[in-house]
Short mmCIF file of C-alpha atoms and ligand atoms in Angstrom, two decimals:
data_model
loop_
_atom_site.label_atom_id
_atom_site.label_comp_id
_atom_site.label_asym_id
_atom_site.label_seq_id
_atom_site.Cartn_x
_atom_site.Cartn_y
_atom_site.Cartn_z
CA UNK K 1 76.19 210.30 85.82
CA UNK K 2 72.81 209.34 87.19
CA UNK K 3 72.06 205.63 87.21
CA UNK K 4 68.44 204.78 86.75
CA UNK K 5 66.45 202.20 84.85
CA UNK K 6 67.66 203.61 81.52
CA UNK K 7 71.27 202.67 82.20
CA UNK K 8 72.16 199.30 80.77
CA UNK K 9 73.38 196.75 83.28
CA UNK K 10 76.56 195.11 81.95
CA UNK K 11 77.31 192.86 84.91
CA UNK K 12 75.01 191.57 87.62
CA UNK K 13 76.27 189.65 90.63
CA UNK K 14 73.70 187.91 92.86
CA UNK K 15 74.43 186.37 96.27
CA UNK K 16 77.96 185.46 95.25
CA UNK K 17 80.03 183.36 97.63
CA UNK K 18 83.60 182.20 97.43
CA UNK K 19 84.91 179.83 100.08
CA UNK K 20 88.43 178.43 100.01
CA UNK K 21 88.77 174.92 101.35
CA UNK K 22 91.66 174.59 103.80
CA UNK K 23 92.75 171.31 105.29
CA UNK K 24 93.33 171.30 109.02
CA UNK K 25 94.79 168.62 111.29
CA UNK K 26 93.24 165.12 111.45
CA UNK K 27 91.48 165.45 108.11
CA UNK K 28 89.22 168.24 109.37
CA UNK K 29 88.02 170.61 106.65
CA UNK K 30 87.59 174.30 107.16
CA UNK K 31 86.76 177.21 104.91
CA UNK K 32 88.05 180.72 104.42
CA UNK K 33 84.82 182.60 103.73
CA UNK K 34 86.43 185.22 101.47
CA UNK K 35 83.24 186.47 99.78
CA UNK K 36 79.85 186.06 101.45
CA UNK K 37 76.53 186.73 99.78
CA UNK K 38 77.55 189.75 97.69
CA UNK K 39 75.09 191.31 95.21
CA UNK K 40 75.56 194.36 93.01
CA UNK K 41 75.33 195.63 89.43
CA UNK K 42 77.79 197.41 87.19
CA UNK K 43 76.35 199.64 84.49
CA UNK K 44 77.78 199.93 81.01
CA UNK K 45 80.40 202.66 80.73
CA UNK K 46 80.79 203.31 84.46
CA UNK K 47 83.69 202.80 86.83
CA UNK K 48 82.58 200.89 89.91
CA UNK K 49 85.12 201.43 92.69
CA UNK K 50 85.53 198.63 95.23
CA UNK K 51 87.26 199.47 98.52
CA UNK K 52 88.06 197.84 101.83
CA UNK K 53 91.03 196.86 103.98
CA UNK K 54 93.51 194.20 102.86
CA UNK K 55 91.96 190.76 103.16
CA UNK K 56 88.34 191.96 102.90
CA UNK K 57 87.75 189.84 99.77
CA UNK K 58 87.78 192.52 97.09
CA UNK K 59 90.46 190.87 94.93
CA UNK K 60 88.77 187.47 95.32
CA UNK K 61 85.47 189.05 94.26
CA UNK K 62 87.09 190.68 91.20
CA UNK K 63 88.64 187.38 90.12
CA UNK K 64 85.49 185.36 90.78
CA UNK K 65 83.41 187.75 88.66
CA UNK K 66 85.50 187.04 85.57
CA UNK K 67 85.85 183.40 86.65
CA UNK K 68 89.60 183.41 87.03
CA UNK K 69 88.67 181.54 90.17
CA UNK K 70 85.51 179.48 90.44
CA UNK K 71 82.78 180.93 92.70
CA UNK K 72 81.26 178.64 95.33
CA UNK K 73 77.65 179.73 94.76
CA UNK K 74 75.50 182.61 93.52
CA UNK K 75 74.89 183.89 90.03
CA UNK K 76 76.80 186.11 87.57
CA UNK K 77 75.16 187.58 84.49
CA UNK K 78 77.23 189.37 81.86
CA UNK K 79 75.43 191.43 79.23
CA UNK K 80 72.30 189.32 79.64
CA UNK K 81 74.14 185.95 79.55
CA UNK K 82 74.42 183.83 82.70
CA UNK K 83 78.11 182.98 82.98
CA UNK K 84 77.85 181.31 86.40
CA UNK K 85 74.89 179.82 88.23
CA UNK K 86 75.59 177.95 91.46
CA UNK K 87 72.13 176.35 91.34
CA UNK K 88 72.59 174.98 87.88
CA UNK K 89 76.31 174.48 87.34
CA UNK K 90 76.65 173.83 83.64
CA UNK K 91 79.84 174.28 81.73
CA UNK K 92 79.72 177.76 80.22
CA UNK K 93 82.24 178.21 77.42
CA UNK K 94 84.16 181.18 78.79
CA UNK K 95 86.37 181.73 75.71
CA UNK K 96 84.16 184.46 74.13
CA UNK K 97 83.83 186.17 77.53
CA UNK K 98 87.59 185.98 78.18
CA UNK K 99 87.95 188.37 75.26
CA UNK K 100 85.29 190.73 76.59
CA UNK K 101 86.42 190.64 80.24
CA UNK K 102 90.04 191.39 81.06
CA UNK K 103 92.09 192.09 84.17
CA UNK K 104 94.98 194.39 85.06
CA UNK K 105 96.92 192.97 88.01
CA UNK K 106 98.28 194.70 91.06
CA UNK K 107 101.91 193.65 90.70
CA UNK K 108 102.97 194.15 87.09
CA UNK K 109 106.36 192.45 87.56
CA UNK K 110 104.74 189.25 88.83
CA UNK K 111 102.07 189.20 86.13
CA UNK K 112 104.43 189.38 83.11
CA UNK K 113 106.30 186.25 82.04
CA UNK K 114 110.02 187.13 82.42
CA UNK K 115 111.00 184.73 79.60
CA UNK K 116 108.83 186.44 76.99
CA UNK K 117 109.52 189.70 75.19
CA UNK K 118 106.95 192.45 75.43
CA UNK K 119 105.93 191.77 71.82
CA UNK K 120 105.38 188.09 72.64
CA UNK K 121 103.34 188.94 75.76
CA UNK K 122 100.97 191.23 73.86
CA UNK K 123 101.00 189.02 70.76
CA UNK K 124 100.00 185.95 72.79
CA UNK K 125 96.62 187.52 73.56
CA UNK K 126 96.14 188.28 69.85
CA UNK K 127 97.10 184.70 68.95
CA UNK K 128 94.70 183.08 71.43
CA UNK K 129 91.73 184.99 70.02
CA UNK K 130 92.98 185.03 66.40
CA UNK K 131 92.62 188.79 66.10
CA UNK K 132 94.82 189.42 63.07
CA UNK K 133 95.38 188.28 59.54
CA UNK K 134 99.01 187.81 58.68
CA UNK K 135 102.24 188.73 60.43
CA UNK K 136 102.21 192.35 59.36
CA UNK K 137 98.82 193.05 60.89
CA UNK K 138 99.93 191.33 64.10
CA UNK K 139 103.11 193.45 64.25
CA UNK K 140 101.18 196.66 63.51
CA UNK K 141 98.66 195.85 66.19
CA UNK K 142 101.38 195.27 68.82
CA UNK K 143 103.07 198.55 67.85
CA UNK K 144 99.76 200.43 68.00
CA UNK K 145 99.08 199.07 71.50
CA UNK K 146 102.55 200.01 72.75
CA UNK K 147 102.10 203.49 71.37
CA UNK K 148 98.61 203.69 72.90
CA UNK K 149 99.99 203.09 76.39
CA UNK K 150 102.88 205.52 75.96
CA UNK K 151 105.72 203.08 75.14
CA UNK K 152 108.01 202.97 72.10
CA UNK K 153 107.55 200.47 69.33
CA UNK K 154 111.14 199.19 69.77
CA UNK K 155 110.18 198.13 73.32
CA UNK K 156 108.49 195.10 71.72
CA UNK K 157 111.85 193.29 71.60
CA UNK K 158 112.77 193.85 75.24
CA UNK K 159 112.03 191.77 78.35
CA UNK K 160 109.86 192.89 81.31
CA UNK K 161 112.80 193.22 83.73
CA UNK K 162 114.25 196.01 81.55
CA UNK K 163 111.34 198.29 82.46
CA UNK K 164 110.36 200.37 85.50
CA UNK K 165 107.25 199.48 87.54
CA UNK K 166 105.17 202.13 85.76
CA UNK K 167 106.28 200.90 82.33
CA UNK K 168 105.55 197.29 83.33
CA UNK K 169 102.04 198.32 84.30
CA UNK K 170 101.66 200.00 80.89
CA UNK K 171 102.63 196.65 79.31
CA UNK K 172 99.98 194.93 81.46
CA UNK K 173 97.41 197.46 80.24
CA UNK K 174 98.45 196.95 76.60
CA UNK K 175 98.03 193.18 77.07
CA UNK K 176 94.53 193.71 78.49
CA UNK K 177 93.60 196.06 75.64
CA UNK K 178 94.96 193.75 72.94
CA UNK K 179 91.74 191.73 72.75
CA UNK K 180 89.48 194.81 72.57
CA UNK K 181 87.63 194.12 75.84
CA UNK K 182 84.43 195.76 77.07
CA UNK K 183 84.98 195.26 80.79
CA UNK K 184 88.24 195.41 82.77
CA UNK K 185 88.85 194.46 86.39
CA UNK K 186 91.57 196.87 87.54
CA UNK K 187 92.91 195.07 90.61
CA UNK K 188 94.78 197.72 92.61
CA UNK K 189 96.62 198.71 89.41
CA UNK K 190 98.50 201.62 90.98
CA UNK K 191 99.17 200.53 94.56
CA UNK K 192 102.60 199.02 93.71
CA UNK K 193 103.71 202.17 91.84
CA UNK K 194 105.45 205.38 92.88
CA UNK K 195 103.05 208.19 93.75
CA UNK K 196 104.45 210.26 90.86
CA UNK K 197 103.44 207.52 88.38
CA UNK K 198 100.03 206.72 89.89
CA UNK K 199 98.21 209.72 88.46
CA UNK K 200 99.64 209.06 84.97
CA UNK K 201 98.23 205.54 85.00
CA UNK K 202 94.85 206.69 86.38
CA UNK K 203 94.62 209.43 83.72
CA UNK K 204 95.50 206.93 81.00
CA UNK K 205 92.79 204.53 82.20
CA UNK K 206 90.26 207.37 82.19
CA UNK K 207 91.25 208.47 78.66
CA UNK K 208 90.96 204.92 77.38
CA UNK K 209 87.57 204.52 78.99
CA UNK K 210 86.26 207.58 77.22
CA UNK K 211 87.81 206.66 73.90
CA UNK K 212 86.88 202.96 73.88
CA UNK K 213 83.68 203.01 75.96
CA UNK K 214 85.13 200.65 78.57
CA UNK K 215 83.53 199.64 81.85
CA UNK K 216 85.78 199.21 84.90
CA UNK K 217 85.67 197.48 88.23
CA UNK K 218 88.40 199.46 90.00
CA UNK K 219 89.68 197.80 93.17
CA UNK K 220 91.70 199.81 95.72
CA UNK K 221 92.21 200.18 99.44
CA UNK K 222 92.61 203.96 99.13
CA UNK K 223 89.23 205.71 99.15
CA UNK K 224 90.70 208.95 97.79
CA UNK K 225 91.92 207.18 94.61
CA UNK K 226 88.63 205.37 94.14
CA UNK K 227 86.65 208.56 94.57
CA UNK K 228 88.67 210.28 91.85
CA UNK K 229 88.03 207.63 89.22
CA UNK K 230 84.69 206.05 90.22
CA UNK K 231 81.11 206.75 89.29
CA UNK K 232 79.84 204.60 92.17
CA UNK K 233 81.62 202.98 95.08
CA UNK K 234 81.09 199.69 96.90
CA UNK K 235 82.61 199.17 100.36
CA UNK K 236 83.53 195.67 101.58
CA UNK K 237 84.25 194.41 105.07
CA UNK K 238 85.32 190.84 105.80
CA UNK K 239 83.72 189.38 102.68
CA UNK K 240 80.47 191.36 102.89
CA UNK K 241 79.40 194.37 100.85
CA UNK K 242 78.36 196.92 103.47
CA UNK K 243 77.53 200.01 101.40
CA UNK K 244 77.08 201.07 97.76
CA UNK K 245 76.36 204.56 96.50
CA UNK K 246 77.25 207.31 94.11
CA UNK K 247 80.89 208.31 94.56
CA UNK K 248 80.15 211.83 95.89
CA UNK K 249 77.39 210.51 98.14
CA UNK K 250 79.75 207.99 99.72
CA UNK K 251 82.41 210.62 100.18
CA UNK K 252 80.18 213.32 101.65
CA UNK K 253 77.27 211.41 103.16
CA UNK K 254 78.53 207.93 104.03
CA UNK K 255 75.93 205.96 105.99
CA UNK K 256 77.64 202.80 107.21
CA UNK K 257 79.86 203.05 110.32
CA UNK K 258 82.67 201.15 108.57
CA UNK K 259 82.68 203.51 105.57
CA UNK K 260 82.83 206.43 108.00
CA UNK K 261 85.94 204.98 109.64
CA UNK K 262 87.59 204.49 106.25
CA UNK K 263 86.78 208.07 105.30
CA UNK K 264 88.09 209.46 108.55
CA UNK K 265 91.49 207.95 107.66
CA UNK K 266 91.68 209.79 104.30
CA UNK K 267 94.06 212.77 104.67
CA UNK K 268 92.61 216.15 103.70
CA UNK K 269 94.98 218.51 101.83
CA UNK K 270 93.86 221.53 103.93
CA UNK K 271 95.75 221.49 107.30
CA UNK K 272 92.97 223.46 109.05
CA UNK K 273 90.26 221.06 107.84
CA UNK K 274 92.55 218.15 108.70
CA UNK K 275 92.83 219.37 112.31
CA UNK K 276 89.04 219.57 112.58
CA UNK K 277 88.45 216.11 111.11
CA UNK K 278 87.35 213.64 113.73
CA UNK K 279 89.37 210.43 113.36
CA UNK K 280 87.53 207.22 114.18
CA UNK K 281 90.03 204.66 115.41
CA UNK K 282 88.91 201.07 115.00
CA UNK K 283 89.45 198.85 118.03
CA UNK K 284 90.90 195.36 117.66
CA UNK K 285 92.15 193.36 114.71
CA UNK K 286 90.23 192.28 111.64
CA UNK K 287 88.57 188.96 112.64
CA UNK K 288 89.46 185.76 110.82
CA UNK K 289 87.40 184.97 107.71
CA UNK K 290 87.61 181.29 108.75
CA UNK K 291 85.40 181.98 111.73
CA UNK K 292 83.79 185.38 111.13
CA UNK K 293 81.73 187.07 113.88
CA UNK K 294 78.02 186.23 114.10
CA UNK K 295 75.36 188.75 113.08
CA UNK K 296 76.98 191.83 111.60
CA UNK K 297 80.58 190.89 110.87
CA UNK K 298 81.68 194.39 111.90
CA UNK K 299 80.16 194.21 115.40
CA UNK K 300 83.45 193.35 117.15
CA UNK K 301 84.94 196.68 116.05
CA UNK K 302 81.93 198.93 115.50
CA UNK K 303 81.65 201.90 117.88
CA UNK K 304 77.82 201.82 117.55
CA UNK K 305 77.27 198.06 118.00
CA UNK K 306 74.13 196.96 119.89
CA UNK K 307 72.97 193.57 121.16
CA UNK K 308 71.04 192.85 117.96
CA UNK K 309 74.23 193.33 115.90
CA UNK K 310 75.74 190.19 117.47
CA UNK K 311 72.71 188.07 116.70
CA UNK K 312 71.20 189.15 113.42
CA UNK K 313 72.76 189.74 110.01
CA UNK K 314 71.69 193.25 108.97
CA UNK K 315 69.45 193.42 105.93
CA UNK K 316 70.78 194.95 102.71
CA UNK K 317 68.44 197.90 102.04
CA UNK K 318 68.09 200.92 99.79
CA UNK K 319 68.33 203.60 102.48
CA UNK K 320 68.12 206.51 100.06
CA UNK K 321 67.58 206.41 96.28
CA UNK K 322 70.45 204.37 94.78
CA UNK K 323 72.25 204.38 98.14
CA UNK K 324 72.37 200.92 99.75
CA UNK K 325 73.75 199.73 103.08
CA UNK K 326 73.47 196.89 105.59
CA UNK K 327 73.29 198.14 109.17
CA UNK K 328 70.75 197.78 111.98
CA UNK K 329 70.91 201.42 113.05
CA UNK K 330 70.17 202.96 109.63
FE1 LIG E 1 77.69 198.57 113.65
FE2 LIG E 1 75.53 197.15 114.24
FE3 LIG E 1 75.57 198.65 112.06
FE4 LIG E 1 77.05 196.44 112.19
S1 LIG E 1 74.83 196.57 112.22
S2 LIG E 1 77.69 198.42 111.44
S3 LIG E 1 77.65 196.47 114.33
S4 LIG E 1 75.67 199.35 114.18
#
């Protein structure tokens, strides 16, 4: 899929920041700078993969976009409507957008209320948005959704703990689908599941996308999973977006040093090719997002860092058509 001016932008994020206020001793305030000045677009019908190490801010970004958590500043536009503007913070009624924008959580067992039956969990979403007329239509809709995600209709009367992790994630997907969304944030939806189940869930998400015309933001720390499902990929490091490009471009012609290190850690199924792959080992720990490094946040671990990298934040540029990165040496 080639993204050019003819592709409709569904979601636009501009200079988004999310800081978490943390209290420190003697009344001193400090901030975890989880997301810092991130801008990107998601086109209608695509899957935008978002990768980076744990703690890089990708989950925070996903939640801020759909306003499950309140951004600190920046701007978010959904289908032409501004749903957050840090410059002009007015109260946007999010109820209509809650129906259009859904989320599938990483840990299905923690995201399902253990005191509710599966039917009640899915039905709650229908109730909130009044998406049925009469009890029969509600029941039929719940049964259709269970069937759609590969569960039995009699599962509606059971509780989440009676299901395996894969089945619980299917329930989470049915709940997200219940309100007929357009856009779904898939927040590491397979990382808590057995490898044998992961591909089933990914295939189901792909089938649903084709059938229902959905748009996904697919968050993962595993570049090989993201490559399989994504149209384009964004790479985050310590709250910053460092590279965005077409999925194959990122995989075969990554530009940013951090993306290259992530790629070098992806195992290749061919043992010969694996032997010839040059691993790039990152030195040191991930710095604290409370006090991130000056200039390029990656400079403390980057094998190519120069003096300028410590002093100046690299500019976000289109290095090649539709391939963006922020690095002084590109
Ligand atoms: Fe490395 Fe400098 Fe590029 Fe940052 S700007 S990735 S430190 S070379």
